[in-house]
Short mmCIF file of N, CA and C in Angstrom, two decimals:
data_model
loop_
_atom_site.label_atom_id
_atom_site.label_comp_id
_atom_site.label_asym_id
_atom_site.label_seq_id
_atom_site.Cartn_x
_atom_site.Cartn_y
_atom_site.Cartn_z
N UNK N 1 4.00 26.52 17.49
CA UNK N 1 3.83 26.00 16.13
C UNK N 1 4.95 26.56 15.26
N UNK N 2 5.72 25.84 14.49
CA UNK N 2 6.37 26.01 13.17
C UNK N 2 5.97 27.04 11.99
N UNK N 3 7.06 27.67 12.15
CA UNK N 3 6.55 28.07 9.92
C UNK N 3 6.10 27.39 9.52
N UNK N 4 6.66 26.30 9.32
CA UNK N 4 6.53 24.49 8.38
C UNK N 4 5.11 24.31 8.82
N UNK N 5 4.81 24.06 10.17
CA UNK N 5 3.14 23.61 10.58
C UNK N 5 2.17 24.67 10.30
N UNK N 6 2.63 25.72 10.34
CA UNK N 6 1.69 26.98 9.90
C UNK N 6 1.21 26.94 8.89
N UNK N 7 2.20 26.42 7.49
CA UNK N 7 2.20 26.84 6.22
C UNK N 7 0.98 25.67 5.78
N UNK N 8 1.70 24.59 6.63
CA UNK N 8 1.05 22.92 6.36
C UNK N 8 -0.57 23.58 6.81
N UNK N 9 -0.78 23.68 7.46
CA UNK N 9 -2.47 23.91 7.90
C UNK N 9 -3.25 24.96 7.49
N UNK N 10 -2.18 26.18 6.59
CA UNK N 10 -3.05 27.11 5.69
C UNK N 10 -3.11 26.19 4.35
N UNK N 11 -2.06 25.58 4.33
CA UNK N 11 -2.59 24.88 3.14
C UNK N 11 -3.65 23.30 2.67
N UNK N 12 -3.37 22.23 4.38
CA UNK N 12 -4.07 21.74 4.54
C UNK N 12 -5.34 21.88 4.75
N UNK N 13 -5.68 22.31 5.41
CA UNK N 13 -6.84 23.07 5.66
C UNK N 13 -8.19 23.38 5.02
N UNK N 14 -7.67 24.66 4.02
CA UNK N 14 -8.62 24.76 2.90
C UNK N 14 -9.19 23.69 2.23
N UNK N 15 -7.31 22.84 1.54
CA UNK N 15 -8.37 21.29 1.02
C UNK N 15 -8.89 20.60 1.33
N UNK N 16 -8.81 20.06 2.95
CA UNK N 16 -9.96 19.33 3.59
C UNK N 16 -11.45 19.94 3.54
N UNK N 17 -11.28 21.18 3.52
CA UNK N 17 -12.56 22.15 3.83
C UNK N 17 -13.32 21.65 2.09
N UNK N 18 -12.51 21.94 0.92
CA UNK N 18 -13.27 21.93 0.00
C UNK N 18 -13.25 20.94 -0.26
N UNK N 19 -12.41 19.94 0.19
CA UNK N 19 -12.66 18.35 -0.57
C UNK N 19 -14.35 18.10 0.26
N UNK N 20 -14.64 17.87 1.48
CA UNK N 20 -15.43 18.11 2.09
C UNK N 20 -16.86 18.63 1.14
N UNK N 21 -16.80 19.92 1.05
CA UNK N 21 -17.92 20.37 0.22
C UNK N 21 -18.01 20.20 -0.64
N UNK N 22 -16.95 19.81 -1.42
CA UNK N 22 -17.50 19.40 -3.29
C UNK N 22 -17.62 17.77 -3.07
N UNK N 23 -17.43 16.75 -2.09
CA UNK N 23 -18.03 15.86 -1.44
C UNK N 23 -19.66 15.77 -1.32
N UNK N 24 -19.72 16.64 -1.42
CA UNK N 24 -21.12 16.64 -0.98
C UNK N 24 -21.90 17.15 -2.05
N UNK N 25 -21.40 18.02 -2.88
CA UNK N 25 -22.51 18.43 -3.72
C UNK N 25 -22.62 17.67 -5.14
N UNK N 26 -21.02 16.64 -5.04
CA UNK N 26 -21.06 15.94 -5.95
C UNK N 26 -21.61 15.30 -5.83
N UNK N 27 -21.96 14.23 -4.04
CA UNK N 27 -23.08 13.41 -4.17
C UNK N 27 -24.28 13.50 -4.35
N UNK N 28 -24.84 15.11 -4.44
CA UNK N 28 -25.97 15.29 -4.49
C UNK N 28 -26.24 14.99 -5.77
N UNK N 29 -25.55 15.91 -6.97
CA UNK N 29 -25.68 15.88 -8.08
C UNK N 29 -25.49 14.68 -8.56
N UNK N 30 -24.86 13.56 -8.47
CA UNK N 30 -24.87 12.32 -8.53
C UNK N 30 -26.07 11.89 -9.16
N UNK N 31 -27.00 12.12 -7.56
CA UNK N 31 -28.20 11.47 -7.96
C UNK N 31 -28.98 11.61 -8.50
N UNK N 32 -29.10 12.78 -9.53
CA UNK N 32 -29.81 12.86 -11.05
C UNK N 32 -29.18 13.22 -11.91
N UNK N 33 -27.90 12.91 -12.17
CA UNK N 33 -27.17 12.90 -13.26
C UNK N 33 -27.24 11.20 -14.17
N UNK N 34 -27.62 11.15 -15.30
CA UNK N 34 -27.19 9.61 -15.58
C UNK N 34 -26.47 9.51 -16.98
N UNK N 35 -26.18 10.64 -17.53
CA UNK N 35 -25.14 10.38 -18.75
C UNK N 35 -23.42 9.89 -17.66
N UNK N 36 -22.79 8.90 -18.09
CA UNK N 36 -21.85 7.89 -18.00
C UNK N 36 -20.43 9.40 -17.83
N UNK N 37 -20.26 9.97 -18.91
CA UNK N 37 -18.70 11.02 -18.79
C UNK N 37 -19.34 11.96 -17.55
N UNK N 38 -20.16 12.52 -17.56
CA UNK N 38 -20.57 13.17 -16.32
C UNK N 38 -20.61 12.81 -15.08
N UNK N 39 -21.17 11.92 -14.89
CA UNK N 39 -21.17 11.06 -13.57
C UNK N 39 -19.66 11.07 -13.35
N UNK N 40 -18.58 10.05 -13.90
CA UNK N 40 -17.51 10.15 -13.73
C UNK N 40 -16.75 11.53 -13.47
N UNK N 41 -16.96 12.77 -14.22
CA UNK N 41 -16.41 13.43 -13.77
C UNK N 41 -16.82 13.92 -12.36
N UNK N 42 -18.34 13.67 -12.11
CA UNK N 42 -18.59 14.32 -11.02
C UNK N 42 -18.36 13.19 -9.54
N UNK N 43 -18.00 12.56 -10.09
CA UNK N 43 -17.23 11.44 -9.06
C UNK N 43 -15.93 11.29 -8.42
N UNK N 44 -15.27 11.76 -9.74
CA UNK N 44 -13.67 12.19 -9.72
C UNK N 44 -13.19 13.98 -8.83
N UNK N 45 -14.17 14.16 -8.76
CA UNK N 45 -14.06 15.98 -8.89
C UNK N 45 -13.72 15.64 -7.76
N UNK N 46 -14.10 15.28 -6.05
CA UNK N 46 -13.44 15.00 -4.89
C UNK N 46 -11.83 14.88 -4.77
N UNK N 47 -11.07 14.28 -5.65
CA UNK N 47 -9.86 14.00 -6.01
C UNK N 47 -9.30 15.16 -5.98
N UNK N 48 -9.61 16.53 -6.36
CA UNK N 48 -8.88 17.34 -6.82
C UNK N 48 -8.10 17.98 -5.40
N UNK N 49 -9.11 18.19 -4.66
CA UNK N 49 -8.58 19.14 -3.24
C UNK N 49 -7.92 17.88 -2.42
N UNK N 50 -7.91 16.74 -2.32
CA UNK N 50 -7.53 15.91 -1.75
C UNK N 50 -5.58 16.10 -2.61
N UNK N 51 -5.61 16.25 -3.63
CA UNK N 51 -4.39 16.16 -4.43
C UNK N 51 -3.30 17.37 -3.69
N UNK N 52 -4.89 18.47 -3.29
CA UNK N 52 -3.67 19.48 -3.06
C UNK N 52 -3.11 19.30 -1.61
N UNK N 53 -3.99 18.72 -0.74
CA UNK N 53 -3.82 17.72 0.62
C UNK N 53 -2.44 17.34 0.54
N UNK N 54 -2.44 16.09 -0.29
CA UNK N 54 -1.46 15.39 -0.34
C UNK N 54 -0.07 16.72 -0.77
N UNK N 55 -0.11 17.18 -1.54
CA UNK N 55 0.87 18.58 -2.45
C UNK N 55 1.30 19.60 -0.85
N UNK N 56 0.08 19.51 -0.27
CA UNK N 56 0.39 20.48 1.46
C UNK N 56 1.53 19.17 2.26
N UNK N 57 0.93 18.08 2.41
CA UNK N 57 2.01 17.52 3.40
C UNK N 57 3.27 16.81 2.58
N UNK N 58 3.54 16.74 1.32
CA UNK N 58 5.06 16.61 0.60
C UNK N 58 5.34 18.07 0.77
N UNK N 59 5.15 19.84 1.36
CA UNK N 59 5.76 20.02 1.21
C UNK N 59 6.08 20.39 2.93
N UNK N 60 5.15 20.07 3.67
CA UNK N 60 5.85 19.95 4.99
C UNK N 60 6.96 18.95 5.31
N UNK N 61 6.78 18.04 4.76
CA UNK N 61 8.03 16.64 5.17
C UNK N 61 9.33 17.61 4.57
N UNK N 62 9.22 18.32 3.50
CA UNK N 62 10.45 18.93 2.63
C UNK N 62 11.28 19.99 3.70
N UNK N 63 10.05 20.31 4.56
CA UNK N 63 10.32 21.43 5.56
C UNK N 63 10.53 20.75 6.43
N UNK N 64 10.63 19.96 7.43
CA UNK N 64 10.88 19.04 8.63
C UNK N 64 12.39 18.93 8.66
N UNK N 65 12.88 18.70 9.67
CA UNK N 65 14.31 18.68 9.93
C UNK N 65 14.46 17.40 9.74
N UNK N 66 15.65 17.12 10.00
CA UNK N 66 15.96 15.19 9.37
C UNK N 66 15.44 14.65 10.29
N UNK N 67 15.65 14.38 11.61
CA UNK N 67 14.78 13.43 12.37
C UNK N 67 13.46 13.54 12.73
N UNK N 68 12.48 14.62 12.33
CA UNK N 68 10.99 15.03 12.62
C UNK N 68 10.82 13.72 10.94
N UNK N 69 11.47 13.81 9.82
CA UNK N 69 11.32 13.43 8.27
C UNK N 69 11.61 11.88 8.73
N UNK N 70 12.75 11.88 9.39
CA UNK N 70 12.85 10.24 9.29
C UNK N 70 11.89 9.65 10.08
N UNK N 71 11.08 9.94 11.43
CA UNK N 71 9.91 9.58 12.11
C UNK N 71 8.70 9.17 11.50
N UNK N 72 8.41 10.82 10.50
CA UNK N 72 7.43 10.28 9.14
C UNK N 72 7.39 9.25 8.35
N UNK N 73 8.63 9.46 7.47
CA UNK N 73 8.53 8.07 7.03
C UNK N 73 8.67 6.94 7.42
N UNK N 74 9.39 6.67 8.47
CA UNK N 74 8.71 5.40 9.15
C UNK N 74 7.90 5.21 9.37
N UNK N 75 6.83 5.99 9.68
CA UNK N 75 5.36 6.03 10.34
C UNK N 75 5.09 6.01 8.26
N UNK N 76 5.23 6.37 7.61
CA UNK N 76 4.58 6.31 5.91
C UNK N 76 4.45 4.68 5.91
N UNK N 77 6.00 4.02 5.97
CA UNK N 77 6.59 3.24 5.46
C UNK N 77 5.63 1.83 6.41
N UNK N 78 5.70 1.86 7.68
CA UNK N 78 4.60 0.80 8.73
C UNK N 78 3.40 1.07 8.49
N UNK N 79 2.80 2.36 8.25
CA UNK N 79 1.11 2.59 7.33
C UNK N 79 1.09 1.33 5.79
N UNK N 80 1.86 2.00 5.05
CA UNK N 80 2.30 1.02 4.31
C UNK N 80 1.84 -0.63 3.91
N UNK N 81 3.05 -1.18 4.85
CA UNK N 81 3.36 -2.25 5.26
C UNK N 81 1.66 -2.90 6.26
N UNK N 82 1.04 -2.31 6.93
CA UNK N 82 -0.02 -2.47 7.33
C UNK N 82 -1.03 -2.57 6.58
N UNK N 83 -1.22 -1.83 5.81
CA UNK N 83 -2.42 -1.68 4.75
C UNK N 83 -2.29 -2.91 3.70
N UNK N 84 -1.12 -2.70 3.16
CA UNK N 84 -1.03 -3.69 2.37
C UNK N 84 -0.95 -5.50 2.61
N UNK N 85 -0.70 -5.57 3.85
CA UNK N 85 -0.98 -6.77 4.50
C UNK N 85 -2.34 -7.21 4.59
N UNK N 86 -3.29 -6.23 5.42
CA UNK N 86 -4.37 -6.41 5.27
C UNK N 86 -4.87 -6.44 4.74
N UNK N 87 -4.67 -5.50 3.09
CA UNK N 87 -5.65 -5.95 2.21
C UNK N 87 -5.57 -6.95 1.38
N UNK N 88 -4.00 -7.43 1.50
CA UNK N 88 -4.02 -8.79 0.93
C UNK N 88 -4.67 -9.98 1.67
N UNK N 89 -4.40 -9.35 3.07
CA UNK N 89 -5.17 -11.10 3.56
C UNK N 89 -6.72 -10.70 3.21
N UNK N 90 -7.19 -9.59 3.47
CA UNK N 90 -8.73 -10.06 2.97
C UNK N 90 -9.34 -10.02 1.60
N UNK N 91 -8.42 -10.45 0.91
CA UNK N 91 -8.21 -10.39 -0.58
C UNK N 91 -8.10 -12.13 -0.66
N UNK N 92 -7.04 -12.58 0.29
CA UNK N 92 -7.11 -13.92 0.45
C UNK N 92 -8.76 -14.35 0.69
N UNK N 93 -9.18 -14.31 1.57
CA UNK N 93 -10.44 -14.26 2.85
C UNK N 93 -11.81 -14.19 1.13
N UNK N 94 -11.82 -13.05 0.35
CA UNK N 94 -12.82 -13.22 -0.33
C UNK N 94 -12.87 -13.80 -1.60
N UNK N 95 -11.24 -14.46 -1.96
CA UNK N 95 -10.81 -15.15 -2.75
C UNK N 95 -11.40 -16.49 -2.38
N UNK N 96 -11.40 -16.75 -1.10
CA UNK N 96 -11.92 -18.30 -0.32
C UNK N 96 -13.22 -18.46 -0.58
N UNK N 97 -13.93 -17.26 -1.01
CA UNK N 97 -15.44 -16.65 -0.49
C UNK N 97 -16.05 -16.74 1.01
N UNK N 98 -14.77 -16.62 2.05
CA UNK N 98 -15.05 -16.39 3.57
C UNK N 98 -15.93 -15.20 3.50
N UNK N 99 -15.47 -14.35 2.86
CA UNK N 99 -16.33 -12.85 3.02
C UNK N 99 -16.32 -12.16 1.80
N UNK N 100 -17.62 -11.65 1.94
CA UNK N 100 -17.90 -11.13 0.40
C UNK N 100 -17.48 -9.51 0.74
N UNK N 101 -16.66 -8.21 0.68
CA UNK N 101 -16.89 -7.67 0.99
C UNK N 101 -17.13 -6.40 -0.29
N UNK N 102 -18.04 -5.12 -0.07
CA UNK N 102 -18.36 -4.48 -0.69
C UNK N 102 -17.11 -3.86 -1.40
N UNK N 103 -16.60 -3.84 -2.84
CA UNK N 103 -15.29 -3.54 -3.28
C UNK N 103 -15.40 -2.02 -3.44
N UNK N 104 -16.77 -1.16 -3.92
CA UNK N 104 -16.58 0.14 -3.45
C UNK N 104 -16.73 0.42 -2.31
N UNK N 105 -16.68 0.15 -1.04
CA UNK N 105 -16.73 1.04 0.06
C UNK N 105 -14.55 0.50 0.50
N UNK N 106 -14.73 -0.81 0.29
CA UNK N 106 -13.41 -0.99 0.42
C UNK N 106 -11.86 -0.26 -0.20
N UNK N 107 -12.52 0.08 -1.52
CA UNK N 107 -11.72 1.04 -2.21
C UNK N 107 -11.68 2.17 -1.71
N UNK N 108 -12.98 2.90 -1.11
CA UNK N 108 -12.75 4.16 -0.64
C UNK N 108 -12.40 4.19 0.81
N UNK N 109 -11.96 3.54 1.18
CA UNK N 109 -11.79 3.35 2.45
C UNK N 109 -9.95 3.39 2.99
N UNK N 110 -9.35 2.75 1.83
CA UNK N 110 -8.00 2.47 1.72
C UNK N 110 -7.26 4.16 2.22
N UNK N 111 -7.46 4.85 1.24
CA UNK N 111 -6.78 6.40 1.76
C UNK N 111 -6.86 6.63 3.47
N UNK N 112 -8.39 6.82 4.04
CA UNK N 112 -8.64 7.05 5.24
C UNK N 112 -8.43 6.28 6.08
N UNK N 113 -8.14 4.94 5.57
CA UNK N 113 -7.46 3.71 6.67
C UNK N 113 -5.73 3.97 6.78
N UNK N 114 -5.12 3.90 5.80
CA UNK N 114 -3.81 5.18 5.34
C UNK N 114 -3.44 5.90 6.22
N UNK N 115 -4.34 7.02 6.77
CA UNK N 115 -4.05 8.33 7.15
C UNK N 115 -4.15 8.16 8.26
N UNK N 116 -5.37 6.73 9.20
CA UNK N 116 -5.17 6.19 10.47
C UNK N 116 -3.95 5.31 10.82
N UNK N 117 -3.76 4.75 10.32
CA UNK N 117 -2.15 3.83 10.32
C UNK N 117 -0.95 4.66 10.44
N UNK N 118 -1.07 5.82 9.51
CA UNK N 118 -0.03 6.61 9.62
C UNK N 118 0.42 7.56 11.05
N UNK N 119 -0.88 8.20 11.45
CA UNK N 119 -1.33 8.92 12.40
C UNK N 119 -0.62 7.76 13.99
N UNK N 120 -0.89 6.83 13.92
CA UNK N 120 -0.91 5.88 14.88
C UNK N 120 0.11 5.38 15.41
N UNK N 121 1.14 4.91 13.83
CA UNK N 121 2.37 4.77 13.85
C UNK N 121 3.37 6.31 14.02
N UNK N 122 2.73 7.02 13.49
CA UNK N 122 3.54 8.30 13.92
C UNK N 122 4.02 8.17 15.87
N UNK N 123 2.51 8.25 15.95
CA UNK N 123 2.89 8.54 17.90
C UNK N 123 3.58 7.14 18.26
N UNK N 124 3.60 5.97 17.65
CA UNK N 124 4.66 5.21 18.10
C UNK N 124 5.81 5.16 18.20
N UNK N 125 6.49 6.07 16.97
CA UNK N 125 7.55 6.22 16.55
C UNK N 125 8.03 7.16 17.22
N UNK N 126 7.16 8.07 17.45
CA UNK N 126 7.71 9.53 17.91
C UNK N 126 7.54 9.28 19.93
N UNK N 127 7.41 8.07 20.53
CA UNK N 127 7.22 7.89 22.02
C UNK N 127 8.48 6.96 21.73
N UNK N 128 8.71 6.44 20.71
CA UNK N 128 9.81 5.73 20.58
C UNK N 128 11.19 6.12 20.98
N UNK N 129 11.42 7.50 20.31
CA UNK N 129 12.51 8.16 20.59
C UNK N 129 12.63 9.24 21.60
N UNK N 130 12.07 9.14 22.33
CA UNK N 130 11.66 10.31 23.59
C UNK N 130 12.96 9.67 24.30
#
């Protein structure tokens, strides 16, 4: 393992861990909270450790040598390009009213569909140049 991957997973890490648990206690609290600014904040509060997620892997790519960085972003750039295809065609699809689909689970879904595309295209990219 890397400095760079070391640093990435003390810092990834934690925020998965707490995005995770304040995940959870926000949904708890959720469900007897009903003043409107509260709810929201306690909806939003998940966002925060996820931010530092994202803040851990901009600063591993910063640390990556040029061709480990250019692999990534190709693998960013085809995540991308994937996601956004798809959600336009089924944007088409419920525009038709082919399918009605639930717009909050679909919204929350976009990041973690993201991070599979990326993940996926990574090992393509990276069997690519072997």
């Amino acid at each position: 393992m890397t400095p760079a991957s070391r640093r990435y997973a003390r810092e990834f890490l934690p925020a998965m861990a707490a995005y995770a648990v304040i995940l959870m206690a926000s949904t708890w609290f959720l469900r007897s909270i009903e003043a409107i600014p509260l709810r929201a904040l306690l909806a939003l509060l998940p966002f925060v450790p996820v931010v530092y997620a994202a803040r851990a892997l901009l600063h591993f790519l910063h640390a990556m040598d040029e061709f480990q960085r250019k692999l990534q972003l190709e693998a960013f750039a085809l995540a991308a390009l994937a996601l956004t295809l798809g959600s336009f065609a089924l944007g088409l699809l419920a525009a038709a009213d082919v399918i009605a689909p639930p717009v909050d689970l679909v919204l929350m879904l976009v990041l973690p569909a993201f991070c599979v595309l990326h993940g996926l295209f990574a090992c393509v990219a990276a069997r690519r140049y072997r």
